[in-house]
PDB file of C-alpha atoms in Angstrom:
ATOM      1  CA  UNK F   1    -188.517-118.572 -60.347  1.00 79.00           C
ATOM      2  CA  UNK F   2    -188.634-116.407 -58.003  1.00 81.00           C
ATOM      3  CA  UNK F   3    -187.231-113.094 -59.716  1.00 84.00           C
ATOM      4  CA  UNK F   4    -189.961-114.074 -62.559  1.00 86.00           C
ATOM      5  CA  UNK F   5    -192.817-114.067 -59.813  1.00 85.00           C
ATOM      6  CA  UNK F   6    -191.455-110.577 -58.604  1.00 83.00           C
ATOM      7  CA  UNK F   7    -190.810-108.917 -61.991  1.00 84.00           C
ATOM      8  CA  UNK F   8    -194.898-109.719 -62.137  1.00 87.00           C
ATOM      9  CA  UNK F   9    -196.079-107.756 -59.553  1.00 87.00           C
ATOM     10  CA  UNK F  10    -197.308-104.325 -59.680  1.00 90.00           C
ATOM     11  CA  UNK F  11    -195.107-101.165 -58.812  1.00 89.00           C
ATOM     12  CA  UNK F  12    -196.471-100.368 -55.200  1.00 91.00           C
ATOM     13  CA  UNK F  13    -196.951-104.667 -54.508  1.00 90.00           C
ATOM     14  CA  UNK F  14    -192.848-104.615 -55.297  1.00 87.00           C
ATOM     15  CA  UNK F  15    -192.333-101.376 -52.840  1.00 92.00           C
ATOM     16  CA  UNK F  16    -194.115-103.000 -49.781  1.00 92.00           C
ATOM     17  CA  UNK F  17    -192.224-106.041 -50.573  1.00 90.00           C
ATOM     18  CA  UNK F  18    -188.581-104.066 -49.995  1.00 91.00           C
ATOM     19  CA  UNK F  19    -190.295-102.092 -47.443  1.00 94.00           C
ATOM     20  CA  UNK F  20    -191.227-105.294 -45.359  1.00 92.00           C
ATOM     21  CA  UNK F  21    -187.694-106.747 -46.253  1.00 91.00           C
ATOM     22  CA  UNK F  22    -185.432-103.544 -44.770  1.00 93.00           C
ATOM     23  CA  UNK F  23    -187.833-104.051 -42.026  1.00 91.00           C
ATOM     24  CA  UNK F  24    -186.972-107.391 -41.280  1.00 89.00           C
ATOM     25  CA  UNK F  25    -183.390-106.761 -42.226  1.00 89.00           C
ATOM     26  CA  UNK F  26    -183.396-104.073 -39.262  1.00 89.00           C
ATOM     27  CA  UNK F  27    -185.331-106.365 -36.850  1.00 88.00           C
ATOM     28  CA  UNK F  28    -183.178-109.728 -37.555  1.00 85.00           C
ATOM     29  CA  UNK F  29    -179.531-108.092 -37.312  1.00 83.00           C
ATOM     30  CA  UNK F  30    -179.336-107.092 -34.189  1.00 83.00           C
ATOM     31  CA  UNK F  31    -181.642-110.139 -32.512  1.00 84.00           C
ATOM     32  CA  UNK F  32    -179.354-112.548 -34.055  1.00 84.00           C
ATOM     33  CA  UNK F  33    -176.193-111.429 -35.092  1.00 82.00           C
ATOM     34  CA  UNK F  34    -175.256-108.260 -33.264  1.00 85.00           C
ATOM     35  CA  UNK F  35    -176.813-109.353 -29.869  1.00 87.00           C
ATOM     36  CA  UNK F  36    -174.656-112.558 -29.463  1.00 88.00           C
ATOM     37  CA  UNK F  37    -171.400-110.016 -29.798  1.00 89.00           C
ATOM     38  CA  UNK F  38    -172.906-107.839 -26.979  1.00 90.00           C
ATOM     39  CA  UNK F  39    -173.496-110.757 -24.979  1.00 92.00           C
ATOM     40  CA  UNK F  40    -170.064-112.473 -25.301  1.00 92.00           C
ATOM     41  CA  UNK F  41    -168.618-108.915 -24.759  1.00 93.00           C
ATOM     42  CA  UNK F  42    -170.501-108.216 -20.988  1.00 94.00           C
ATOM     43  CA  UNK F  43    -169.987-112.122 -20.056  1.00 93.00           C
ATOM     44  CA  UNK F  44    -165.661-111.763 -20.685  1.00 93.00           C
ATOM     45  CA  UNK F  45    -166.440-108.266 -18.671  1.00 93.00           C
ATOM     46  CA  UNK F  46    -168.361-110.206 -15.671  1.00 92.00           C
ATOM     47  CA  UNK F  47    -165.433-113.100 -15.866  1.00 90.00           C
ATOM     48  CA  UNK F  48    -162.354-110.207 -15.811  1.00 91.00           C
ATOM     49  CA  UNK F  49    -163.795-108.064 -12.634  1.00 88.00           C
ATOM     50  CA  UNK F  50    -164.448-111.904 -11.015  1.00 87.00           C
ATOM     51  CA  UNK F  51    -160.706-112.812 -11.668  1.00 86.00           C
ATOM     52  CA  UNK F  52    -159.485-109.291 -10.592  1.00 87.00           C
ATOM     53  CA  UNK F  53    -161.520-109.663  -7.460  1.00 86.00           C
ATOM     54  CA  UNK F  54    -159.787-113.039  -7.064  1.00 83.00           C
ATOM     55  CA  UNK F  55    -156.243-111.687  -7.226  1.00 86.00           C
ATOM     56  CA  UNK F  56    -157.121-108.933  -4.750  1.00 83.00           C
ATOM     57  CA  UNK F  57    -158.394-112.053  -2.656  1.00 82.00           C
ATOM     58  CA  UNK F  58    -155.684-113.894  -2.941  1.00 83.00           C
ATOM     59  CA  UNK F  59    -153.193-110.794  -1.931  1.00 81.00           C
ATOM     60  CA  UNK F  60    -155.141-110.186   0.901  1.00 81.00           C
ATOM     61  CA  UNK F  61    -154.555-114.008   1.787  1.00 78.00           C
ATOM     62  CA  UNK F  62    -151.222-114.015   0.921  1.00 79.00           C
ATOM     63  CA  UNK F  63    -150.028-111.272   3.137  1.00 79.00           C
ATOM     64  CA  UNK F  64    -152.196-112.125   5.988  1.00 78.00           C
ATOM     65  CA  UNK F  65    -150.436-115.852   5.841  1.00 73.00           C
ATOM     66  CA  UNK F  66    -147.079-113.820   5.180  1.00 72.00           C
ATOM     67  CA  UNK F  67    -147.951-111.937   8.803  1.00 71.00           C
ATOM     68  CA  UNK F  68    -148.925-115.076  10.695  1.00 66.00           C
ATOM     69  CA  UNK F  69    -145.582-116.990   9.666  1.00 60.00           C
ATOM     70  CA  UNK F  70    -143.574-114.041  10.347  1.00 60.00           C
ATOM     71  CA  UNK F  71    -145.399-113.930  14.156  1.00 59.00           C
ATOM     72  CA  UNK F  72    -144.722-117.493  14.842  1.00 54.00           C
ATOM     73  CA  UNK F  73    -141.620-118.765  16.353  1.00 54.00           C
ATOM     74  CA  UNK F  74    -140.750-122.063  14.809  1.00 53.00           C
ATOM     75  CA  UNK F  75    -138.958-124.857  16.401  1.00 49.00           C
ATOM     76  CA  UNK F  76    -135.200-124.798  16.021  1.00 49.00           C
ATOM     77  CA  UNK F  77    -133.319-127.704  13.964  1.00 48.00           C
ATOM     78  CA  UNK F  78    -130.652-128.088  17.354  1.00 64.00           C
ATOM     79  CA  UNK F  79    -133.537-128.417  20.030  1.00 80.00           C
ATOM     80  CA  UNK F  80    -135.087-131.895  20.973  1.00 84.00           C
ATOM     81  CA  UNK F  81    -138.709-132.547  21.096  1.00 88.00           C
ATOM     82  CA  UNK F  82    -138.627-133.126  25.049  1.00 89.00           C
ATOM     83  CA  UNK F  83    -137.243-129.699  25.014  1.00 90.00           C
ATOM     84  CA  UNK F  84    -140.115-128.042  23.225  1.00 91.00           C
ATOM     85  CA  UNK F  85    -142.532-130.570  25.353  1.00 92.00           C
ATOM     86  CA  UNK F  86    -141.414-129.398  28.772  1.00 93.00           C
ATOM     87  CA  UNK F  87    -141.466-125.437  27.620  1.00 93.00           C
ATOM     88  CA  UNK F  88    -145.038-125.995  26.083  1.00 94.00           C
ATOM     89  CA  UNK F  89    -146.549-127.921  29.402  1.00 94.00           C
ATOM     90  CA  UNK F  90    -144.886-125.415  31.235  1.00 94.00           C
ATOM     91  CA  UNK F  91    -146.338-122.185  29.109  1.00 94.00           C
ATOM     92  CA  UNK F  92    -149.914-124.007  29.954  1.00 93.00           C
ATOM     93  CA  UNK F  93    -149.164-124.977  33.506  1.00 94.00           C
ATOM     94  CA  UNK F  94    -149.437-128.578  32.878  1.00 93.00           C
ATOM     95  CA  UNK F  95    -146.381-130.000  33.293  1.00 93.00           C
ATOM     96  CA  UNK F  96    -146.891-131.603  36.374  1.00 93.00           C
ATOM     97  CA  UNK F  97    -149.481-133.692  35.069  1.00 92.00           C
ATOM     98  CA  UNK F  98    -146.620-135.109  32.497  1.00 94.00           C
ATOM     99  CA  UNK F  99    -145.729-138.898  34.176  1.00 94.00           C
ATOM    100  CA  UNK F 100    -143.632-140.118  31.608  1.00 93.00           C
ATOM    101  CA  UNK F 101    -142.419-138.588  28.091  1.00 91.00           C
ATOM    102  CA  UNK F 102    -141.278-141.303  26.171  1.00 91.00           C
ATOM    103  CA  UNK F 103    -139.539-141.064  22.486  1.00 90.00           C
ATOM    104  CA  UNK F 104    -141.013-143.990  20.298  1.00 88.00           C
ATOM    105  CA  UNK F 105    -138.864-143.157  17.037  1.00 80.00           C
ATOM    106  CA  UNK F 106    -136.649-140.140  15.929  1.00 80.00           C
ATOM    107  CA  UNK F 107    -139.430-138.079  15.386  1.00 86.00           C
ATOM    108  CA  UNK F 108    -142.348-139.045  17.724  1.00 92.00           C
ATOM    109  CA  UNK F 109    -142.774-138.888  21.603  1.00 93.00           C
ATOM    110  CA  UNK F 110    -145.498-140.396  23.582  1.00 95.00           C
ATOM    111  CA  UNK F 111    -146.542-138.488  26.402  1.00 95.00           C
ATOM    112  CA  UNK F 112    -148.328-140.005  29.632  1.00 95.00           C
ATOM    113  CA  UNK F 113    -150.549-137.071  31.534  1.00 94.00           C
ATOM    114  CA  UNK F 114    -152.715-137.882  34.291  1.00 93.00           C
ATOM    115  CA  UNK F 115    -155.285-134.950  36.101  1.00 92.00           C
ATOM    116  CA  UNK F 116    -154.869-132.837  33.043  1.00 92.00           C
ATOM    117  CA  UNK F 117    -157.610-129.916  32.298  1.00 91.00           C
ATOM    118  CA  UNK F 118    -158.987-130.544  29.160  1.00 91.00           C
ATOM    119  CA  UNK F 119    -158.971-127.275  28.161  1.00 90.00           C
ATOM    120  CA  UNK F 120    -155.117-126.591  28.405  1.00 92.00           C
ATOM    121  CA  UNK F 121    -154.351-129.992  26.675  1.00 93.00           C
ATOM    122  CA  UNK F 122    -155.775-128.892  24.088  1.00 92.00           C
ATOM    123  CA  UNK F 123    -154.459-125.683  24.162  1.00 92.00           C
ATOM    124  CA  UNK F 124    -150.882-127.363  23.659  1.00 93.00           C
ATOM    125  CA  UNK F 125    -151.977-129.528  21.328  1.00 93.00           C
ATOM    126  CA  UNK F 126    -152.429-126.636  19.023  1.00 90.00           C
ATOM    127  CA  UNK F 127    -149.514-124.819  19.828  1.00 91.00           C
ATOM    128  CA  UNK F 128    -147.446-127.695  19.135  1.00 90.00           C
ATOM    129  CA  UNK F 129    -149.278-127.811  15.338  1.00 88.00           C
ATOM    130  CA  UNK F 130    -148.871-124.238  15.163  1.00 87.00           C
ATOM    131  CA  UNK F 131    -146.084-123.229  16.035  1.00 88.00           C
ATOM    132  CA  UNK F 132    -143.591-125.948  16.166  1.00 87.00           C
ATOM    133  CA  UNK F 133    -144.825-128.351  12.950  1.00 87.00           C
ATOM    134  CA  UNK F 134    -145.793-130.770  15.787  1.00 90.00           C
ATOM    135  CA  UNK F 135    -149.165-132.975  14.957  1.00 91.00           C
ATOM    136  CA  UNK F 136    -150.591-135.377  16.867  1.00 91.00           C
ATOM    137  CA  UNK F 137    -150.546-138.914  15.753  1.00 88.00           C
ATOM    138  CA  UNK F 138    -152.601-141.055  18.624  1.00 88.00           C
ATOM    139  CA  UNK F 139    -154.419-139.890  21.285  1.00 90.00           C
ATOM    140  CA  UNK F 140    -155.806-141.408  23.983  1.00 91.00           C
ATOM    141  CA  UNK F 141    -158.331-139.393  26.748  1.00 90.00           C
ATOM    142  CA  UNK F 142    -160.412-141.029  29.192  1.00 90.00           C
ATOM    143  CA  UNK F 143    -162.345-139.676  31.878  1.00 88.00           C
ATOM    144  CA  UNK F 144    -159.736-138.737  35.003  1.00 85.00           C
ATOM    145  CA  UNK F 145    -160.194-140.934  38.091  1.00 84.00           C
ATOM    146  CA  UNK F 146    -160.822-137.322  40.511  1.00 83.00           C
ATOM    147  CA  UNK F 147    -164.262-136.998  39.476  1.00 76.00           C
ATOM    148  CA  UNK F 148    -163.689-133.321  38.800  1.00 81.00           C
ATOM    149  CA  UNK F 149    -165.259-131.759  35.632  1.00 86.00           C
ATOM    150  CA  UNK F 150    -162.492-131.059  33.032  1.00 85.00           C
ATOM    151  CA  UNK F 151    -159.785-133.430  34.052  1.00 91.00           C
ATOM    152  CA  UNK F 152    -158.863-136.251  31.745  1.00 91.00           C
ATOM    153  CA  UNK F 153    -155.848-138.624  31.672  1.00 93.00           C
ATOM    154  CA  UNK F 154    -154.154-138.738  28.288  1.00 93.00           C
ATOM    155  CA  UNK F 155    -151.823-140.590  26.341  1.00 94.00           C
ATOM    156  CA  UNK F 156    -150.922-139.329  23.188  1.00 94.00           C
ATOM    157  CA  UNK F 157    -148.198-139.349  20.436  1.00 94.00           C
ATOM    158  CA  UNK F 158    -146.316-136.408  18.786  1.00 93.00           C
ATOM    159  CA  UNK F 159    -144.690-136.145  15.574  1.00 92.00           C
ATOM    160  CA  UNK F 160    -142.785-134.341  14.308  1.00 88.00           C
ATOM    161  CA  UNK F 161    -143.456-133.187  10.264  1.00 81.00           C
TER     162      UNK F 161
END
């Protein structure tokens, strides 16, 4: 039907008609069939720089944590945990606030400190977990009975991980 309608038509009605269709075929192709290519094409560009960024994040990560474990001393299988308690008290001068040390298992201790600073308990706390694989399990602090700011008495468990 439709070649029979366009066999009808004049000579210059059936050149506008191929005219207007290479338009349109020139328009159309690259809206809808080349542009999706281009498109998909940037997008896996876009996602390849991301993940190359990522690995040179992740290096960059890896050797600073590489760096960090190579600087820290870590706890020796043969020594105790009330060895490594009495050289970290001592290290932040708060040993003689230690009243009793106390193992509660084979890989916990609970420690009694009375007078403590805050500031230096603390301070151990974290080099225990960062150097030694230490955490703390409970902790107790109240308010120390000398009325002097930064003090605190403390009971508090270690274990070992």
């Amino acid at each position: 039907m439709i070649t029979s309608r366009f066999r009808q038509l004049q000579k210059r009605e059936k050149i506008l008609i191929l005219i207007l269709l290479i338009v349109l075929t020139t328009i159309v192709t690259p809206i809808y069939v080349i542009n999706p290519f281009v498109e998909k094409q940037q997008n896996l560009k876009k996602r390849i720089a991301e993940l190359e960024w990522s690995i040179v994040e992740i290096k960059h990560l890896k050797k600073i944590r590489s760096s960090l474990s190579n600087n820290l001393p870590i706890k020796k299988n043969s020594e105790s945990m009330v060895v490594i308690v009495d050289r970290v008290l001592t290290e932040n001068n708060i040993l003689s606030a230690l009243q009793r040390s106390q193992p509660t298992g084979e890989n916990q201790i609970r420690l009694d400190l009375e007078n403590v600073l805050f500031n230096a308990l603390i301070q151990s706390l974290v080099q225990f977990s960062n150097q030694y694989n230490i955490d703390t399990g409970d902790a107790n602090i109240s308010e120390s009975q000398i009325n002097s700011p930064g003090f605190v008495n403390a009971t508090i468990t270690l274990i070992e991980i």
